[in-house]
PDB file of C-alpha atoms in Angstrom:
ATOM      1  CA  MET A   1     113.643 -46.543  45.658  1.00 36.00           C
ATOM      2  CA  VAL A   2     110.967 -46.420  43.069  1.00 46.00           C
ATOM      3  CA  ASP A   3     111.692 -44.150  40.156  1.00 54.00           C
ATOM      4  CA  HIS A   4     108.857 -41.632  39.575  1.00 71.00           C
ATOM      5  CA  HIS A   5     110.518 -39.599  36.791  1.00 77.00           C
ATOM      6  CA  ALA A   6     107.769 -40.729  34.298  1.00 84.00           C
ATOM      7  CA  ALA A   7     105.158 -39.103  36.482  1.00 82.00           C
ATOM      8  CA  LEU A   8     107.155 -35.898  36.739  1.00 84.00           C
ATOM      9  CA  LEU A   9     107.470 -35.747  33.009  1.00 85.00           C
ATOM     10  CA  LEU A  10     103.833 -36.289  32.512  1.00 85.00           C
ATOM     11  CA  LEU A  11     102.862 -33.361  34.786  1.00 87.00           C
ATOM     12  CA  ALA A  12     105.458 -31.120  33.181  1.00 87.00           C
ATOM     13  CA  ASP A  13     104.327 -31.836  29.593  1.00 85.00           C
ATOM     14  CA  GLY A  14     102.729 -28.795  28.016  1.00 81.00           C
ATOM     15  CA  ARG A  15     100.301 -31.176  26.230  1.00 81.00           C
ATOM     16  CA  LEU A  16      98.640 -32.297  29.481  1.00 83.00           C
ATOM     17  CA  PRO A  17      95.017 -31.254  28.908  1.00 83.00           C
ATOM     18  CA  ALA A  18      94.876 -29.090  31.931  1.00 83.00           C
ATOM     19  CA  GLY A  19      94.213 -25.760  30.096  1.00 80.00           C
ATOM     20  CA  ALA A  20      97.458 -23.933  30.523  1.00 81.00           C
ATOM     21  CA  TYR A  21      98.139 -23.869  26.757  1.00 82.00           C
ATOM     22  CA  ALA A  22      95.198 -21.388  26.495  1.00 87.00           C
ATOM     23  CA  HIS A  23      96.976 -18.936  28.696  1.00 88.00           C
ATOM     24  CA  SER A  24      99.972 -16.645  27.998  1.00 92.00           C
ATOM     25  CA  ALA A  25     101.019 -16.161  31.627  1.00 89.00           C
ATOM     26  CA  GLY A  26     100.331 -12.389  31.214  1.00 91.00           C
ATOM     27  CA  LEU A  27     102.491 -11.973  28.114  1.00 94.00           C
ATOM     28  CA  GLU A  28      99.724 -11.120  25.676  1.00 95.00           C
ATOM     29  CA  PRO A  29      98.600  -7.982  27.430  1.00 93.00           C
ATOM     30  CA  ALA A  30     102.335  -7.047  27.901  1.00 94.00           C
ATOM     31  CA  VAL A  31     102.847  -7.370  24.203  1.00 94.00           C
ATOM     32  CA  HIS A  32      99.562  -5.558  23.459  1.00 92.00           C
ATOM     33  CA  ASP A  33     100.615  -2.541  25.610  1.00 90.00           C
ATOM     34  CA  GLY A  34     104.093  -2.380  24.043  1.00 93.00           C
ATOM     35  CA  HIS A  35     106.056  -3.595  27.155  1.00 93.00           C
ATOM     36  CA  VAL A  36     107.433  -6.690  25.387  1.00 96.00           C
ATOM     37  CA  ARG A  37     108.660  -6.421  21.787  1.00 96.00           C
ATOM     38  CA  THR A  38     111.824  -8.398  21.345  1.00 97.00           C
ATOM     39  CA  LEU A  39     113.455 -11.623  22.359  1.00 97.00           C
ATOM     40  CA  GLU A  40     115.375  -9.962  25.086  1.00 97.00           C
ATOM     41  CA  ASP A  41     112.210  -8.479  26.444  1.00 97.00           C
ATOM     42  CA  VAL A  42     110.650 -11.988  26.520  1.00 97.00           C
ATOM     43  CA  ARG A  43     113.806 -13.029  28.504  1.00 97.00           C
ATOM     44  CA  SER A  44     113.272 -10.322  31.063  1.00 97.00           C
ATOM     45  CA  PHE A  45     109.537 -11.016  31.373  1.00 97.00           C
ATOM     46  CA  ALA A  46     110.048 -14.718  31.895  1.00 96.00           C
ATOM     47  CA  GLU A  47     112.946 -14.173  34.469  1.00 97.00           C
ATOM     48  CA  GLY A  48     110.723 -11.607  36.272  1.00 96.00           C
ATOM     49  CA  ARG A  49     107.895 -14.069  36.546  1.00 96.00           C
ATOM     50  CA  LEU A  50     110.266 -16.787  37.882  1.00 97.00           C
ATOM     51  CA  GLU A  51     111.546 -14.494  40.600  1.00 97.00           C
ATOM     52  CA  THR A  52     108.100 -13.229  41.768  1.00 97.00           C
ATOM     53  CA  VAL A  53     104.818 -15.019  41.120  1.00 96.00           C
ATOM     54  CA  GLY A  54     106.765 -18.104  39.994  1.00 97.00           C
ATOM     55  CA  ARG A  55     108.697 -18.510  43.253  1.00 97.00           C
ATOM     56  CA  VAL A  56     105.456 -17.919  45.263  1.00 98.00           C
ATOM     57  CA  ALA A  57     103.473 -20.531  43.267  1.00 97.00           C
ATOM     58  CA  ALA A  58     106.411 -23.060  43.381  1.00 98.00           C
ATOM     59  CA  THR A  59     106.613 -22.734  47.229  1.00 98.00           C
ATOM     60  CA  PHE A  60     102.909 -23.174  47.637  1.00 98.00           C
ATOM     61  CA  ALA A  61     102.917 -26.215  45.391  1.00 97.00           C
ATOM     62  CA  ALA A  62     105.713 -27.727  47.397  1.00 98.00           C
ATOM     63  CA  ALA A  63     103.797 -26.925  50.643  1.00 97.00           C
ATOM     64  CA  ALA A  64     100.671 -28.593  49.255  1.00 96.00           C
ATOM     65  CA  CYS A  65     102.665 -31.615  48.289  1.00 95.00           C
ATOM     66  CA  HIS A  66     104.234 -31.923  51.681  1.00 95.00           C
ATOM     67  CA  ALA A  67     100.858 -31.580  53.402  1.00 94.00           C
ATOM     68  CA  ALA A  68      99.275 -34.318  51.182  1.00 92.00           C
ATOM     69  CA  HIS A  69     102.116 -36.845  51.558  1.00 83.00           C
ATOM     70  CA  GLY A  70     101.732 -39.960  53.682  1.00 72.00           C
ATOM     71  CA  SER A  71      98.653 -41.680  55.071  1.00 66.00           C
ATOM     72  CA  SER A  72      97.257 -38.642  56.914  1.00 71.00           C
ATOM     73  CA  VAL A  73      96.622 -35.588  54.683  1.00 78.00           C
ATOM     74  CA  ASP A  74      96.731 -32.267  56.500  1.00 88.00           C
ATOM     75  CA  GLU A  75      93.468 -30.781  55.285  1.00 88.00           C
ATOM     76  CA  VAL A  76      93.681 -27.852  57.670  1.00 92.00           C
ATOM     77  CA  ARG A  77      96.977 -26.781  56.190  1.00 94.00           C
ATOM     78  CA  LEU A  78      95.719 -27.179  52.699  1.00 94.00           C
ATOM     79  CA  ALA A  79      92.819 -24.932  53.522  1.00 94.00           C
ATOM     80  CA  ALA A  80      95.196 -22.387  55.069  1.00 96.00           C
ATOM     81  CA  LEU A  81      97.440 -22.567  51.982  1.00 96.00           C
ATOM     82  CA  ASP A  82      94.400 -21.770  49.786  1.00 95.00           C
ATOM     83  CA  GLY A  83      93.551 -18.755  51.761  1.00 95.00           C
ATOM     84  CA  ALA A  84      97.179 -17.470  51.914  1.00 96.00           C
ATOM     85  CA  LEU A  85      97.638 -17.895  48.187  1.00 96.00           C
ATOM     86  CA  ASP A  86      94.319 -16.030  47.587  1.00 94.00           C
ATOM     87  CA  ALA A  87      95.826 -13.122  49.630  1.00 94.00           C
ATOM     88  CA  ARG A  88      98.946 -13.110  47.497  1.00 95.00           C
ATOM     89  CA  MET A  89      96.779 -12.413  44.318  1.00 94.00           C
ATOM     90  CA  PRO A  90      95.377  -8.943  44.460  1.00 92.00           C
ATOM     91  CA  SER A  91      93.811  -9.172  40.914  1.00 93.00           C
ATOM     92  CA  PRO A  92      90.394 -10.864  40.880  1.00 94.00           C
ATOM     93  CA  ALA A  93      91.147 -11.945  37.256  1.00 93.00           C
ATOM     94  CA  SER A  94      94.423 -13.675  38.333  1.00 93.00           C
ATOM     95  CA  ARG A  95      92.587 -15.476  41.178  1.00 94.00           C
ATOM     96  CA  ALA A  96      89.802 -16.628  38.814  1.00 94.00           C
ATOM     97  CA  THR A  97      92.428 -17.838  36.179  1.00 93.00           C
ATOM     98  CA  SER A  98      94.369 -19.730  38.892  1.00 95.00           C
ATOM     99  CA  ARG A  99      91.211 -21.455  40.094  1.00 95.00           C
ATOM    100  CA  GLN A 100      89.952 -22.197  36.721  1.00 94.00           C
ATOM    101  CA  LEU A 101      93.272 -23.857  35.919  1.00 94.00           C
ATOM    102  CA  GLY A 102      93.145 -25.668  39.217  1.00 93.00           C
ATOM    103  CA  ARG A 103      89.608 -27.012  38.498  1.00 93.00           C
ATOM    104  CA  GLN A 104      90.840 -28.365  35.153  1.00 92.00           C
ATOM    105  CA  LEU A 105      93.880 -29.920  36.641  1.00 92.00           C
ATOM    106  CA  VAL A 106      91.606 -31.696  39.234  1.00 90.00           C
ATOM    107  CA  ARG A 107      89.736 -33.163  36.443  1.00 91.00           C
ATOM    108  CA  VAL A 108      92.786 -34.515  34.783  1.00 90.00           C
ATOM    109  CA  ALA A 109      94.272 -35.771  38.011  1.00 88.00           C
ATOM    110  CA  THR A 110      91.069 -37.597  38.878  1.00 89.00           C
ATOM    111  CA  THR A 111      91.206 -39.303  35.494  1.00 88.00           C
ATOM    112  CA  MET A 112      94.703 -40.292  36.032  1.00 85.00           C
ATOM    113  CA  GLY A 113      93.913 -41.838  39.355  1.00 82.00           C
ATOM    114  CA  ALA A 114      94.650 -39.136  41.921  1.00 80.00           C
ATOM    115  CA  GLY A 115      90.993 -38.388  42.648  1.00 77.00           C
ATOM    116  CA  GLY A 116      91.184 -39.416  46.318  1.00 80.00           C
ATOM    117  CA  HIS A 117      93.881 -36.800  47.010  1.00 80.00           C
ATOM    118  CA  VAL A 118      92.621 -33.809  44.895  1.00 83.00           C
ATOM    119  CA  ALA A 119      89.094 -34.277  46.352  1.00 84.00           C
ATOM    120  CA  LEU A 120      90.290 -32.985  49.585  1.00 84.00           C
ATOM    121  CA  LEU A 121      90.994 -29.551  47.867  1.00 87.00           C
ATOM    122  CA  GLY A 122      87.388 -28.580  47.202  1.00 82.00           C
ATOM    123  CA  PRO A 123      85.812 -27.857  43.802  1.00 83.00           C
ATOM    124  CA  GLU A 124      87.960 -24.891  42.783  1.00 91.00           C
ATOM    125  CA  PRO A 125      91.500 -25.003  44.248  1.00 94.00           C
ATOM    126  CA  HIS A 126      94.362 -22.738  43.069  1.00 96.00           C
ATOM    127  CA  GLN A 127      96.394 -24.408  40.376  1.00 95.00           C
ATOM    128  CA  PRO A 128      99.655 -24.647  42.425  1.00 96.00           C
ATOM    129  CA  LEU A 129      97.802 -26.418  45.198  1.00 97.00           C
ATOM    130  CA  ALA A 130      96.147 -28.856  42.859  1.00 95.00           C
ATOM    131  CA  LEU A 131      99.537 -29.570  41.242  1.00 95.00           C
ATOM    132  CA  GLY A 132     101.183 -30.152  44.604  1.00 96.00           C
ATOM    133  CA  VAL A 133      98.628 -32.540  45.738  1.00 94.00           C
ATOM    134  CA  THR A 134      98.640 -34.402  42.365  1.00 93.00           C
ATOM    135  CA  CYS A 135     102.489 -34.661  42.874  1.00 94.00           C
ATOM    136  CA  ALA A 136     101.977 -36.240  46.287  1.00 93.00           C
ATOM    137  CA  ALA A 137      99.407 -38.710  44.884  1.00 90.00           C
ATOM    138  CA  PHE A 138     102.142 -39.814  42.427  1.00 90.00           C
ATOM    139  CA  ASP A 139     104.632 -39.995  45.257  1.00 91.00           C
ATOM    140  CA  LEU A 140     106.669 -37.128  43.961  1.00 93.00           C
ATOM    141  CA  THR A 141     108.529 -34.798  46.228  1.00 94.00           C
ATOM    142  CA  PRO A 142     107.836 -31.185  47.186  1.00 96.00           C
ATOM    143  CA  ARG A 143     110.845 -30.195  45.143  1.00 97.00           C
ATOM    144  CA  ASP A 144     109.427 -31.998  42.116  1.00 96.00           C
ATOM    145  CA  ALA A 145     106.161 -30.066  42.528  1.00 97.00           C
ATOM    146  CA  ALA A 146     108.140 -26.807  42.678  1.00 97.00           C
ATOM    147  CA  LEU A 147     110.070 -27.840  39.547  1.00 96.00           C
ATOM    148  CA  VAL A 148     106.860 -28.431  37.595  1.00 96.00           C
ATOM    149  CA  VAL A 149     105.505 -24.959  38.572  1.00 96.00           C
ATOM    150  CA  LEU A 150     108.720 -23.209  37.766  1.00 97.00           C
ATOM    151  CA  HIS A 151     109.073 -24.935  34.389  1.00 95.00           C
ATOM    152  CA  GLU A 152     105.512 -23.971  33.444  1.00 94.00           C
ATOM    153  CA  THR A 153     106.023 -20.423  34.652  1.00 94.00           C
ATOM    154  CA  ALA A 154     108.787 -19.931  32.087  1.00 95.00           C
ATOM    155  CA  ALA A 155     107.686 -22.392  29.357  1.00 94.00           C
ATOM    156  CA  GLY A 156     104.258 -20.916  29.160  1.00 93.00           C
ATOM    157  CA  VAL A 157     105.773 -17.471  28.426  1.00 95.00           C
ATOM    158  CA  ILE A 158     108.119 -18.851  25.731  1.00 95.00           C
ATOM    159  CA  ALA A 159     105.330 -20.802  23.939  1.00 94.00           C
ATOM    160  CA  ALA A 160     103.139 -17.724  23.895  1.00 95.00           C
ATOM    161  CA  ALA A 161     105.915 -15.444  22.705  1.00 96.00           C
ATOM    162  CA  VAL A 162     106.553 -17.665  19.584  1.00 95.00           C
ATOM    163  CA  ARG A 163     102.857 -17.101  18.743  1.00 94.00           C
ATOM    164  CA  LEU A 164     102.557 -13.466  19.666  1.00 96.00           C
ATOM    165  CA  LEU A 165     105.786 -12.102  18.306  1.00 96.00           C
ATOM    166  CA  SER A 166     106.476 -14.610  15.483  1.00 95.00           C
ATOM    167  CA  LEU A 167     109.832 -15.495  17.151  1.00 95.00           C
ATOM    168  CA  ASP A 168     112.154 -18.147  15.968  1.00 96.00           C
ATOM    169  CA  PRO A 169     111.199 -21.120  18.127  1.00 95.00           C
ATOM    170  CA  LEU A 170     114.765 -22.206  18.516  1.00 96.00           C
ATOM    171  CA  ALA A 171     115.947 -18.890  19.741  1.00 96.00           C
ATOM    172  CA  ALA A 172     112.886 -18.599  22.062  1.00 95.00           C
ATOM    173  CA  HIS A 173     113.625 -22.003  23.676  1.00 95.00           C
ATOM    174  CA  ARG A 174     117.223 -21.044  24.113  1.00 96.00           C
ATOM    175  CA  VAL A 175     115.799 -18.508  26.578  1.00 96.00           C
ATOM    176  CA  LEU A 176     114.050 -21.217  28.435  1.00 95.00           C
ATOM    177  CA  ALA A 177     117.196 -23.353  28.492  1.00 96.00           C
ATOM    178  CA  ASP A 178     119.176 -20.387  29.957  1.00 97.00           C
ATOM    179  CA  CYS A 179     116.632 -20.285  32.846  1.00 96.00           C
ATOM    180  CA  ARG A 180     117.434 -23.935  33.914  1.00 95.00           C
ATOM    181  CA  SER A 181     119.983 -23.055  36.607  1.00 96.00           C
ATOM    182  CA  ARG A 182     117.785 -20.508  38.309  1.00 97.00           C
ATOM    183  CA  ILE A 183     114.862 -22.860  38.062  1.00 97.00           C
ATOM    184  CA  ASP A 184     116.874 -25.449  40.006  1.00 97.00           C
ATOM    185  CA  GLU A 185     117.887 -22.853  42.515  1.00 98.00           C
ATOM    186  CA  LEU A 186     114.287 -21.586  43.033  1.00 98.00           C
ATOM    187  CA  ALA A 187     113.121 -25.201  43.428  1.00 97.00           C
ATOM    188  CA  ASP A 188     115.655 -25.749  46.247  1.00 97.00           C
ATOM    189  CA  LEU A 189     114.346 -22.590  47.957  1.00 97.00           C
ATOM    190  CA  ALA A 190     110.876 -23.722  47.589  1.00 97.00           C
ATOM    191  CA  GLU A 191     111.656 -27.060  49.175  1.00 97.00           C
ATOM    192  CA  ALA A 192     113.364 -25.381  52.092  1.00 96.00           C
ATOM    193  CA  ASP A 193     110.603 -22.834  52.645  1.00 95.00           C
ATOM    194  CA  CYS A 194     107.541 -25.054  52.191  1.00 95.00           C
ATOM    195  CA  VAL A 195     107.420 -26.538  55.726  1.00 93.00           C
ATOM    196  CA  GLY A 196     107.363 -23.099  57.401  1.00 88.00           C
ATOM    197  CA  ASP A 197     104.236 -21.335  58.813  1.00 93.00           C
ATOM    198  CA  VAL A 198     101.894 -20.325  56.153  1.00 94.00           C
ATOM    199  CA  VAL A 199     102.201 -16.595  56.984  1.00 91.00           C
ATOM    200  CA  ASP A 200     105.881 -16.762  56.448  1.00 93.00           C
ATOM    201  CA  LEU A 201     105.807 -18.230  52.953  1.00 96.00           C
ATOM    202  CA  PRO A 202     107.124 -16.020  50.084  1.00 95.00           C
ATOM    203  CA  ALA A 203     104.892 -13.199  49.028  1.00 95.00           C
ATOM    204  CA  ALA A 204     106.857 -11.632  46.196  1.00 94.00           C
ATOM    205  CA  ALA A 205     104.547  -9.558  44.031  1.00 89.00           C
ATOM    206  CA  ALA A 206     104.397  -8.315  40.352  1.00 91.00           C
ATOM    207  CA  PRO A 207     101.912  -5.496  40.409  1.00 91.00           C
ATOM    208  CA  LEU A 208     102.020  -4.820  36.730  1.00 91.00           C
ATOM    209  CA  LEU A 209     100.982  -8.360  36.041  1.00 92.00           C
ATOM    210  CA  ASP A 210      97.825  -7.704  38.117  1.00 91.00           C
ATOM    211  CA  VAL A 211      97.163  -4.600  36.080  1.00 92.00           C
ATOM    212  CA  PHE A 212      97.614  -6.559  32.857  1.00 90.00           C
ATOM    213  CA  ALA A 213      95.290  -9.306  34.134  1.00 90.00           C
ATOM    214  CA  GLU A 214      92.440  -6.857  34.831  1.00 91.00           C
ATOM    215  CA  ARG A 215      92.860  -5.089  31.450  1.00 88.00           C
ATOM    216  CA  HIS A 216      93.054  -8.269  29.486  1.00 86.00           C
ATOM    217  CA  GLY A 217      89.852  -9.636  30.757  1.00 78.00           C
ATOM    218  CA  ARG A 218      88.080  -6.579  29.217  1.00 82.00           C
ATOM    219  CA  ARG A 219      89.896  -6.671  25.861  1.00 81.00           C
ATOM    220  CA  ALA A 220      88.182  -7.863  22.638  1.00 80.00           C
ATOM    221  CA  GLY A 221      89.997 -10.046  20.221  1.00 79.00           C
ATOM    222  CA  ARG A 222      92.235 -11.845  22.611  1.00 84.00           C
ATOM    223  CA  LEU A 223      94.342 -14.843  21.424  1.00 86.00           C
ATOM    224  CA  PHE A 224      94.803 -16.177  24.964  1.00 89.00           C
ATOM    225  CA  ALA A 225      92.410 -16.334  28.009  1.00 85.00           C
ATOM    226  CA  SER A 226      95.016 -14.607  30.197  1.00 84.00           C
TER     227      SER A 226
END
């Protein structure tokens, strides 16, 4: 069996120029509004994202990876996944951010040789779908795609927290390390769920994140785009 761990590490690297470093995963507005102040608050915020929007995004990434594997890509299912993920994002700002990041990831994936796969997604796919199809192009598994999404879900919060709250980076990354078991469990769930009917895929919501996203877009002096 060919070892594709290097490709997995590449996609999970926060230095990949796909734009996510300019986003706080909703943490900046939460800090601005006083909901997150301490390291323990950051822990709760990261864990909450993993269980809600993180699980949804991970399952959709796994489903996109599954649909794009093999010689015959299921374009109909990819289109259905796009619409279903749109429906799970009530906030127009959140949808716009996801598609912006997806567009940037498509550019990166094309440069890395996955253009034939990601071209099937259209010009502005949601980020989890672009990630899933890119993983398929590198012959990674649906579980691998879910792992990348879940890692980014938590790691993006931690990286932003260090800047926004001037936290000790070592203490902040201990929070990320503490999430590793749950990330593995959620990746297993995503792999199991990803082959189901689109309407039956997870739809866990975090309404306050949608409120934050709408407020943040109108706020002056932002450090992060979202």
